[in-house]
Tab-separated table of C-alpha atoms and ligand atoms in Angstrom:
chain	number	residue	atom	x	y	z
A	20	MET	CA	75.455	126.399	151.992
A	21	THR	CA	78.164	128.099	150.252
A	22	THR	CA	78.503	128.170	146.557
A	23	THR	CA	81.370	128.679	144.604
A	24	ARG	CA	80.466	129.263	141.197
A	25	GLY	CA	82.312	127.287	138.653
A	26	LEU	CA	84.618	125.888	141.422
A	27	GLU	CA	86.463	128.865	141.897
A	28	GLY	CA	90.309	128.202	143.596
A	29	VAL	CA	88.186	124.499	145.306
A	30	VAL	CA	90.575	122.429	145.529
A	31	ALA	CA	89.120	118.641	145.383
A	32	THR	CA	91.830	116.183	145.616
A	33	THR	CA	94.896	115.599	146.629
A	34	SER	CA	97.924	114.503	143.630
A	35	SER	CA	100.999	113.953	142.645
A	36	VAL	CA	100.752	114.181	138.750
A	37	SER	CA	101.777	117.584	138.328
A	38	SER	CA	100.717	121.223	139.688
A	39	ILE	CA	100.265	125.002	138.380
A	40	ILE	CA	101.476	127.075	141.893
A	41	ASP	CA	102.606	130.567	141.470
A	42	ASP	CA	101.941	130.607	137.123
A	43	THR	CA	104.868	127.899	137.579
A	44	LEU	CA	103.891	124.467	135.751
A	45	THR	CA	105.227	121.651	136.577
A	46	TYR	CA	104.859	117.522	135.392
A	47	ALA	CA	105.723	115.232	138.963
A	48	GLY	CA	108.437	118.610	140.241
A	49	TYR	CA	109.825	119.320	136.638
A	50	ASN	CA	109.162	122.743	134.756
A	51	ILE	CA	107.129	122.678	131.867
A	52	ASP	CA	110.261	125.030	130.398
A	53	ASP	CA	112.894	121.874	131.268
A	54	LEU	CA	110.858	118.841	129.710
A	55	ALA	CA	109.255	121.175	126.820
A	56	GLU	CA	113.374	122.417	125.917
A	57	ASN	CA	114.151	118.132	126.386
A	58	ALA	CA	111.928	116.109	126.976
A	59	SER	CA	110.092	112.975	124.164
A	60	PHE	CA	106.543	112.983	124.767
A	61	GLU	CA	107.260	109.843	125.705
A	62	GLU	CA	109.186	110.410	128.440
A	63	VAL	CA	106.827	112.655	129.127
A	64	VAL	CA	104.259	110.168	129.617
A	65	TYR	CA	105.814	107.631	131.555
A	66	LEU	CA	106.625	110.678	133.320
A	67	LEU	CA	103.141	111.672	134.171
A	68	TRP	CA	102.335	107.646	134.603
A	69	HIS	CA	105.165	106.963	137.218
A	70	ARG	CA	106.158	110.270	138.777
A	71	LYS	CA	109.622	109.756	137.853
A	72	LEU	CA	111.871	109.903	134.095
A	73	PRO	CA	112.605	106.855	132.541
A	74	THR	CA	115.622	105.618	132.658
A	75	LYS	CA	116.906	104.110	128.983
A	76	ASP	CA	115.728	100.470	129.461
A	77	GLN	CA	112.718	101.929	130.580
A	78	LEU	CA	112.436	103.961	127.720
A	79	ALA	CA	112.725	101.606	125.446
A	80	GLU	CA	110.355	98.824	126.703
A	81	ILE	CA	107.302	101.948	127.033
A	82	LYS	CA	107.871	103.358	123.539
A	83	LYS	CA	108.181	99.584	121.620
A	84	GLU	CA	104.820	99.507	124.026
A	85	LEU	CA	103.071	102.140	122.757
A	86	ALA	CA	103.782	100.876	118.969
A	87	GLU	CA	102.987	97.245	119.795
A	88	ASN	CA	99.365	98.564	120.361
A	89	ALA	CA	98.876	101.607	118.208
A	90	GLU	CA	96.719	99.270	115.972
A	91	ILE	CA	93.340	99.777	115.959
A	92	PRO	CA	90.408	97.508	115.156
A	93	GLN	CA	88.539	96.987	111.498
A	94	GLU	CA	85.719	97.727	113.350
A	95	VAL	CA	86.664	101.322	113.929
A	96	VAL	CA	87.602	101.597	110.770
A	97	ASP	CA	84.340	100.386	109.145
A	98	HIS	CA	82.494	102.581	111.837
A	99	PHE	CA	83.958	105.386	110.682
A	100	LYS	CA	83.257	104.405	106.476
A	101	SER	CA	79.997	103.781	107.855
A	102	TYR	CA	78.747	106.999	107.995
A	103	ASP	CA	79.298	111.136	106.222
A	104	LEU	CA	81.790	111.946	108.045
A	105	LYS	CA	81.618	115.319	106.390
A	106	SER	CA	78.956	116.665	108.856
A	107	VAL	CA	80.987	115.231	111.156
A	108	HIS	CA	83.081	116.694	113.764
A	109	PRO	CA	86.735	115.164	114.408
A	110	MET	CA	86.335	115.357	118.352
A	111	ALA	CA	82.709	113.787	118.449
A	112	ALA	CA	83.932	110.948	115.678
A	113	LEU	CA	87.013	110.101	118.992
A	114	ARG	CA	84.382	110.334	121.825
A	115	THR	CA	82.697	107.760	119.108
A	116	ALA	CA	85.637	105.790	118.509
A	117	VAL	CA	87.366	105.879	122.286
A	118	SER	CA	83.525	104.184	123.576
A	119	LEU	CA	83.246	102.151	120.279
A	120	LEU	CA	87.458	101.017	120.997
A	121	GLY	CA	85.776	99.781	124.776
A	122	LEU	CA	83.715	97.124	123.087
A	123	PHE	CA	86.740	95.817	121.420
A	124	ASP	CA	88.676	95.153	124.799
A	125	SER	CA	88.550	91.805	126.591
A	126	GLU	CA	89.865	93.665	129.667
A	127	ALA	CA	87.628	96.949	129.324
A	128	ASP	CA	85.815	96.022	133.017
A	129	VAL	CA	88.960	93.937	133.982
A	130	MET	CA	89.324	96.351	137.335
A	131	ASP	CA	93.023	96.038	138.750
A	132	PRO	CA	96.210	98.159	138.320
A	133	GLU	CA	97.682	95.790	136.138
A	134	ALA	CA	94.899	95.820	133.959
A	135	ASN	CA	94.311	99.305	133.691
A	136	TYR	CA	98.044	100.545	133.047
A	137	ARG	CA	96.877	97.960	130.095
A	138	LYS	CA	94.969	99.646	128.421
A	139	ALA	CA	96.549	102.856	129.228
A	140	ILE	CA	99.094	102.046	127.083
A	141	ARG	CA	96.657	101.040	124.536
A	142	LEU	CA	94.354	104.427	124.760
A	143	GLN	CA	97.434	106.702	124.267
A	144	ALA	CA	98.847	104.112	121.963
A	145	LYS	CA	95.827	104.316	120.077
A	146	LEU	CA	94.516	107.805	119.916
A	147	PRO	CA	96.457	109.784	116.960
A	148	THR	CA	95.752	106.422	115.122
A	149	ILE	CA	92.199	106.972	115.556
A	150	VAL	CA	92.427	110.631	114.331
A	151	SER	CA	95.104	109.919	111.747
A	152	ALA	CA	92.832	107.341	110.217
A	153	PHE	CA	89.487	110.028	110.460
A	154	ALA	CA	91.237	112.092	108.877
A	155	ARG	CA	92.363	110.266	105.713
A	156	ILE	CA	88.605	108.088	105.649
A	157	ARG	CA	87.053	111.614	105.404
A	158	LYS	CA	89.065	112.665	102.452
A	159	GLY	CA	88.296	108.963	101.062
A	160	LEU	CA	92.292	107.551	101.964
A	161	GLU	CA	92.923	104.811	103.805
A	162	PRO	CA	94.170	105.311	107.354
A	163	ILE	CA	98.562	104.158	107.361
A	164	LYS	CA	99.720	101.753	109.399
A	165	PRO	CA	101.772	103.539	111.939
A	166	LYS	CA	105.539	101.978	112.088
A	167	SER	CA	107.038	100.556	114.776
A	168	ASP	CA	110.108	102.038	114.915
A	169	ALA	CA	109.002	106.000	114.659
A	170	SER	CA	108.621	108.519	117.506
A	171	LEU	CA	104.703	108.870	118.409
A	172	ALA	CA	105.055	112.228	117.164
A	173	ALA	CA	106.392	110.907	114.196
A	174	ASN	CA	104.176	108.381	114.050
A	175	PHE	CA	101.094	110.956	113.912
A	176	LEU	CA	102.451	112.654	111.439
A	177	TYR	CA	102.897	110.670	109.553
A	178	THR	CA	100.570	108.466	109.596
A	179	LEU	CA	98.731	111.247	108.478
A	180	THR	CA	100.392	112.698	105.853
A	181	GLY	CA	100.706	109.701	103.952
A	182	GLU	CA	104.302	111.220	104.056
A	183	GLU	CA	107.937	111.429	105.973
A	184	PRO	CA	107.670	113.770	108.073
A	185	SER	CA	110.397	117.302	108.418
A	186	SER	CA	112.695	116.755	111.524
A	187	VAL	CA	111.620	120.770	111.951
A	188	ALA	CA	107.985	119.245	111.727
A	189	VAL	CA	108.645	116.530	114.147
A	190	GLU	CA	110.112	118.175	116.695
A	191	ALA	CA	107.530	120.905	117.351
A	192	PHE	CA	105.109	118.526	117.443
A	193	ASN	CA	106.729	116.932	119.909
A	194	LYS	CA	107.499	119.766	121.570
A	195	ALA	CA	103.087	120.416	121.485
A	196	LEU	CA	102.425	117.136	122.985
A	197	VAL	CA	104.649	117.311	125.672
A	198	LEU	CA	103.334	121.453	126.352
A	199	HIS	CA	100.003	119.363	126.565
A	200	ALA	CA	100.203	116.480	128.783
A	201	ASP	CA	98.907	117.811	131.401
A	202	HIS	CA	97.010	120.299	133.675
A	203	GLU	CA	97.088	119.449	137.021
A	204	LEU	CA	92.861	119.636	137.453
A	205	ASN	CA	91.654	120.863	134.051
A	206	ALA	CA	88.385	120.994	133.144
A	207	SER	CA	88.619	117.893	131.248
A	208	THR	CA	90.763	115.819	134.314
A	209	PHE	CA	87.946	116.807	136.387
A	210	THR	CA	85.165	114.808	134.570
A	211	ALA	CA	87.322	111.718	133.653
A	212	ARG	CA	87.891	111.522	137.781
A	213	VAL	CA	84.978	112.091	138.225
A	214	CYS	CA	83.405	109.826	135.601
A	215	VAL	CA	85.922	106.815	137.372
A	216	ALA	CA	84.992	107.981	140.709
A	217	THR	CA	82.363	106.015	140.646
A	218	LEU	CA	85.069	102.868	139.664
A	219	SER	CA	83.373	102.832	135.820
A	220	ASP	CA	86.214	102.150	133.838
A	221	VAL	CA	88.773	103.149	132.007
A	222	TYR	CA	87.270	104.183	128.326
A	223	SER	CA	84.544	105.462	129.736
A	224	GLY	CA	86.754	107.875	132.123
A	225	VAL	CA	88.547	108.722	128.609
A	226	THR	CA	84.881	109.103	126.578
A	227	ALA	CA	83.269	110.898	129.418
A	228	ALA	CA	86.795	113.880	129.397
A	229	ILE	CA	86.533	114.102	125.469
A	230	GLY	CA	83.860	115.776	126.243
A	231	ALA	CA	84.549	117.550	128.310
A	232	LEU	CA	87.761	118.855	126.109
A	233	LYS	CA	85.485	119.215	122.978
A	234	GLY	CA	83.666	122.801	124.196
A	235	PRO	CA	85.662	125.803	123.353
A	236	LEU	CA	86.000	127.277	126.454
A	237	HIS	CA	88.296	124.211	126.711
A	238	GLY	CA	90.567	122.420	124.417
A	239	GLY	CA	88.049	123.544	121.083
A	240	ALA	CA	89.590	126.578	122.014
A	241	ASN	CA	92.403	126.245	119.785
A	242	GLU	CA	90.086	125.976	116.399
A	243	ALA	CA	88.620	128.557	117.435
A	244	VAL	CA	91.133	131.104	117.067
A	245	MET	CA	92.431	129.629	113.723
A	246	LYS	CA	88.938	130.367	112.749
A	247	MET	CA	89.325	134.128	114.148
A	248	LEU	CA	93.105	134.840	112.588
A	249	LYS	CA	90.928	133.332	109.348
A	250	GLU	CA	88.058	135.948	109.822
A	251	ILE	CA	89.944	138.870	110.657
A	252	GLY	CA	92.376	137.700	107.540
A	253	ASP	CA	95.529	140.955	107.943
A	254	VAL	CA	97.272	142.491	110.754
A	255	ASP	CA	95.461	146.145	110.050
A	256	ASN	CA	91.836	144.014	110.890
A	257	VAL	CA	92.637	143.842	114.207
A	258	GLU	CA	92.470	146.381	116.110
A	259	SER	CA	88.574	146.835	114.431
A	260	TYR	CA	87.824	142.937	115.315
A	261	VAL	CA	88.625	143.497	118.708
A	262	HIS	CA	88.203	146.642	119.449
A	263	GLU	CA	83.756	145.212	117.650
A	264	LYS	CA	84.319	142.253	120.374
A	265	PHE	CA	85.232	143.949	123.405
A	266	ALA	CA	81.641	146.562	122.589
A	267	ARG	CA	79.531	143.484	122.323
A	268	LYS	CA	80.821	141.855	126.050
A	269	GLU	CA	82.852	138.984	123.730
A	270	LYS	CA	84.918	137.089	124.312
A	271	ILE	CA	88.574	136.907	122.211
A	272	MET	CA	89.298	133.017	122.072
A	273	GLY	CA	92.825	132.234	123.243
A	274	PHE	CA	92.789	134.327	126.291
A	275	GLY	CA	92.892	133.773	129.754
A	276	HIS	CA	92.588	131.257	132.149
A	277	ARG	CA	91.371	130.915	134.870
A	278	VAL	CA	94.741	130.151	137.650
A	279	TYR	CA	97.273	132.101	135.892
A	280	ARG	CA	97.176	135.036	136.687
A	281	GLN	CA	100.467	136.502	135.622
A	282	GLY	CA	100.266	134.664	131.899
A	283	ASP	CA	100.031	130.450	131.226
A	284	PRO	CA	104.431	129.171	131.076
A	285	ARG	CA	103.042	127.259	127.824
A	286	ALA	CA	102.556	129.944	125.404
A	287	LYS	CA	106.127	131.369	125.085
A	288	HIS	CA	107.539	128.028	123.831
A	289	LEU	CA	104.411	127.812	120.958
A	290	LYS	CA	104.842	131.917	120.577
A	291	GLU	CA	108.058	129.841	119.024
A	292	MET	CA	107.353	127.877	117.566
A	293	SER	CA	104.601	130.096	115.816
A	294	GLU	CA	107.061	132.489	114.740
A	295	LYS	CA	109.555	129.551	113.240
A	296	LEU	CA	107.859	127.803	111.259
A	297	THR	CA	104.900	130.424	110.159
A	298	ASN	CA	108.241	131.639	108.868
A	299	LEU	CA	109.267	128.867	107.342
A	300	THR	CA	105.978	128.033	105.531
A	301	GLY	CA	105.891	131.508	104.374
A	302	GLU	CA	103.263	132.276	105.733
A	303	PRO	CA	104.513	134.964	108.765
A	304	LYS	CA	101.096	135.721	108.586
A	305	TRP	CA	99.439	134.413	110.785
A	306	PHE	CA	101.715	135.073	113.798
A	307	GLU	CA	101.659	138.343	113.052
A	308	ILE	CA	97.802	138.964	112.985
A	309	SER	CA	98.467	136.515	116.504
A	310	THR	CA	101.031	139.064	117.832
A	311	LYS	CA	99.263	142.283	117.164
A	312	ILE	CA	95.830	140.593	118.971
A	313	GLU	CA	98.262	139.888	122.205
A	314	GLU	CA	99.209	143.289	121.952
A	315	VAL	CA	96.099	144.623	121.512
A	316	VAL	CA	93.737	142.452	123.983
A	317	THR	CA	96.716	142.593	126.941
A	318	SER	CA	97.741	146.514	126.372
A	319	GLU	CA	93.528	146.909	127.318
A	320	LYS	CA	92.142	144.902	129.435
A	321	SER	CA	95.672	142.505	130.945
A	322	ILE	CA	94.253	139.335	130.256
A	323	PRO	CA	97.580	137.731	128.613
A	324	PRO	CA	97.566	133.791	125.776
A	325	ASN	CA	97.238	130.905	126.494
A	326	VAL	CA	98.287	127.359	125.712
A	327	ASP	CA	95.610	127.613	122.953
A	328	PHE	CA	96.639	130.918	121.209
A	329	TYR	CA	99.519	130.096	119.178
A	330	SER	CA	98.946	126.243	119.125
A	331	ALA	CA	96.930	127.205	116.122
A	332	SER	CA	99.109	129.436	113.787
A	333	MET	CA	102.055	126.481	114.258
A	334	TYR	CA	99.435	123.735	113.977
A	335	HIS	CA	98.123	125.630	110.636
A	336	SER	CA	101.657	126.125	109.677
A	337	LEU	CA	102.524	122.204	110.545
A	338	GLY	CA	99.416	121.656	107.144
A	339	ILE	CA	96.819	119.891	109.489
A	340	ASP	CA	92.937	120.665	109.046
A	341	HIS	CA	91.497	123.267	111.770
A	342	ASP	CA	89.196	121.210	113.098
A	343	LEU	CA	92.025	118.565	113.961
A	344	PHE	CA	94.197	120.932	116.367
A	345	THR	CA	91.304	120.252	119.229
A	346	PRO	CA	91.577	116.367	118.811
A	347	ILE	CA	95.663	117.215	118.221
A	348	PHE	CA	94.763	117.667	122.284
A	349	ALA	CA	93.582	114.937	122.771
A	350	VAL	CA	96.191	112.995	121.855
A	351	SER	CA	98.758	114.264	123.986
A	352	ARG	CA	96.426	115.576	127.209
A	353	VAL	CA	95.081	111.817	126.987
A	354	SER	CA	98.608	111.067	128.863
A	355	GLY	CA	97.434	113.308	132.116
A	356	TRP	CA	93.889	111.689	132.654
A	357	LEU	CA	95.861	108.329	132.844
A	358	ALA	CA	97.838	109.310	135.042
A	359	HIS	CA	94.667	110.816	136.572
A	360	ILE	CA	92.035	108.180	136.207
A	361	LEU	CA	95.288	105.664	138.075
A	362	GLU	CA	96.024	107.616	139.862
A	363	GLN	CA	92.120	108.066	141.556
A	364	TYR	CA	91.951	103.835	141.523
A	365	GLU	CA	94.875	104.318	144.060
A	366	ASN	CA	92.699	106.170	147.200
A	367	ASN	CA	88.640	106.051	145.528
A	368	ARG	CA	86.227	107.891	147.129
A	369	LEU	CA	83.056	109.094	145.291
A	370	ILE	CA	82.625	112.426	143.971
A	371	ARG	CA	79.576	113.828	144.971
A	372	PRO	CA	79.487	117.537	145.461
A	373	ARG	CA	76.681	119.439	146.324
A	374	ALA	CA	73.983	122.149	145.061
A	375	ASP	CA	72.901	125.230	146.320
A	376	TYR	CA	68.610	124.395	145.765
A	377	THR	CA	67.067	128.125	143.675
A	378	GLY	CA	64.343	125.842	141.891
A	379	PRO	CA	59.954	126.207	143.806
A	380	ASP	CA	59.297	126.027	147.268
A	381	MET	CA	58.001	122.741	148.165
A	382	GLN	CA	55.125	122.066	145.517
A	383	LYS	CA	51.462	119.564	146.126
A	384	TYR	CA	50.865	117.400	142.997
A	385	VAL	CA	48.285	118.491	140.496
A	386	PRO	CA	45.779	116.296	139.186
A	387	ILE	CA	46.797	117.354	134.735
A	388	GLU	CA	42.752	117.863	134.465
A	389	GLN	CA	43.158	120.068	137.418
A	390	ARG	CA	45.945	121.852	136.465
A	391	GLY	CA	45.357	125.760	134.889
B	13	CMC	N1	88.294	137.856	126.070
B	13	CMC	C1	87.325	138.925	126.506
B	13	CMC	N2	87.767	138.978	127.919
B	13	CMC	C2	87.453	137.294	128.971
B	13	CMC	C3	88.976	136.601	128.427
B	13	CMC	C4	88.733	136.404	126.853
B	13	CMC	N3	89.403	134.997	127.450
B	13	CMC	N4	88.524	135.239	129.455
B	13	CMC	C5	87.787	136.417	130.575
B	13	CMC	N5	87.583	136.801	129.905
B	13	CMC	C6	86.915	138.143	131.301
B	13	CMC	C7	85.097	137.737	131.395
B	13	CMC	O1	84.416	138.384	130.588
B	13	CMC	C8	85.303	137.814	132.455
B	13	CMC	O2	84.904	139.722	132.539
B	13	CMC	P1	84.357	140.056	133.571
B	13	CMC	O3	84.405	140.317	135.172
B	13	CMC	O4	84.735	141.770	133.252
B	13	CMC	O5	83.005	140.061	133.347
B	13	CMC	C9	86.878	138.108	132.693
B	13	CMC	O6	87.622	137.877	132.090
B	13	CMC	C10	86.824	136.744	134.341
B	13	CMC	O7	85.878	135.631	133.482
B	13	CMC	P2	85.654	134.573	133.259
B	13	CMC	O8	84.837	133.940	132.194
B	13	CMC	O9	84.914	134.013	134.883
B	13	CMC	O10	86.785	133.792	134.079
B	13	CMC	P3	86.675	132.021	133.889
B	13	CMC	O11	87.966	131.560	135.002
B	13	CMC	O12	85.107	132.274	134.604
B	13	CMC	O13	87.397	130.977	132.976
B	13	CMC	C11	88.055	130.508	130.583
B	13	CMC	C12	88.629	131.278	132.190
B	13	CMC	C13	89.563	130.456	129.977
B	13	CMC	C14	87.128	130.044	129.585
B	13	CMC	C15	88.356	132.142	129.672
B	13	CMC	O14	89.394	132.861	130.203
B	13	CMC	C16	87.764	132.213	128.522
B	13	CMC	O15	86.248	131.582	128.543
B	13	CMC	N6	89.237	132.256	127.107
B	13	CMC	C17	88.794	132.359	125.831
B	13	CMC	C18	88.592	130.444	126.079
B	13	CMC	C19	90.155	129.851	125.846
B	13	CMC	O16	90.746	130.259	125.282
B	13	CMC	N7	89.720	128.750	126.337
B	13	CMC	C20	91.032	127.895	126.500
B	13	CMC	C21	91.398	127.789	128.462
B	13	CMC	S1	93.662	127.416	128.086
B	13	CMC	C22	93.698	125.857	127.930
B	13	CMC	C23	92.678	125.330	127.750
B	13	CMC	O17	92.170	124.314	128.923
B	13	CMC	O18	91.665	124.141	126.871
C-alpha cells in the first residue's frame, strides 16, 4: 500500500460545484474574479446549488426563502443564555448550535432531495443569525430579529450591531462572502462529504464541517492572523517578528496553500478591501503591517498569502470581534458545504479509505496478572 500524507494530490471525487485549475478558482464555471466584482452572495448561493446563475425571479425566490427562514428557534437563544459564554469560542458555540438546530427540524432525517434542499435553505438562512445572536448575548445584549427585505450581508451586519450598516461595509462584506463561499475539496467540505456519505443527515454534515473549519490550519487562520498583527503592533517590528518565527520553524498564519502554487486568487480582492477599509477607519497601520509581512515572507520563502491573510484586517476594520472571523467564514462556506452535501447524496458511495498499519506485530493476549 502506498500512503499519501494529508491526501496531497489525491482526487477523491468528481464535483461540478467548483474547481481550482492552474491557480484559477471557479464556481460552476464562473471565475471568482468575475463573481467578486459583480455577484451578490445570494446569486452565488443559487449558482452553487443549481450550477447556473439565477434569473430575476429565481433570485427573488431564493432571497424570499432565505429571509423567511432566518429566524432561529428560541431554544437556541435560551441555550446560549444558559452558560458562561465568556469562556466559549464562537466556533464551538456555532458547532453546538447547528447540531441543536437539527433537533428542532422535524425534517432533519427526511432524506428526499426536496427535504434536503429545504434544510439547505434553513441552514444557510439561520447560520448568520446564530452567529450574531451569540455575539450579542455574550455582551449581555438581546438578539436582533433579521429584516425580511435586507440582503444576507446587510442583515448580518445589522443583526450584529443593531445599526444600519453603511453601503461600503455591505459591499465589502458581500464580496468577502462571495470569495469564501466554496473551494473545491477543502478540509471542511471533505469532512462534510465523508459524513453524509454514510447517509447521515444534513445537520450532521454541517456540524462536522464546522468542526473541521475551526482549526488554525483551515478557517481558524483568519483569527490567528489578527492576533499576529496585534502582537507585531508596528510596521518596524515586522522583520524581526517574521525572522524569529522562521528561526523557530513556526508558520506565519495566512500564508501557504496545499493547492495554489503562484498564489491564492482570492487574496488580491481582500487586500484591496483591506487597504480601502483600513484607510477609511483611520487605522492604515493594519494594512501597512500586513503588506510588510507579505513582502518579507514572499521574498524570503516565496510563500504567498492566502484568503485568510487580508480578510483579518478587513474584518477588523468593519468593527467585527476577532473571534467572529472564523464563524463568518462558516456563514459563507456553509453554502459550499450544502452544495457538496446535496451533490454527494445525488451519487453516493461510502467514503472509506485505508490506513497503512505501523503498530506492533501480531500479539497474543496476556492475562493482566502476567503483564510486566
Ligand atoms: N509559514 C511558513 N512556512 C510555511 C507556511 C507558512 N504559513 N506554509 C507552508 N510552509 C512551509 C512548511 O514549513 C513546509 O516547509 P518544509 O518543506 O521546509 O518543511 C512547506 O512550506 C510545506 O508546508 P506544509 O505544511 O507541508 O504544506 P501543506 O500543504 O500541508 O499545508 C497549509 C498547507 C495551508 C496548512 C500551510 O501552508 C499552513 O499551515 N499555513 C498557515 C495556516 C493558514 O494560513 N491556513 C489557511 C489555509 S487557506 C484557507 C483556508 O483553508 O482557511
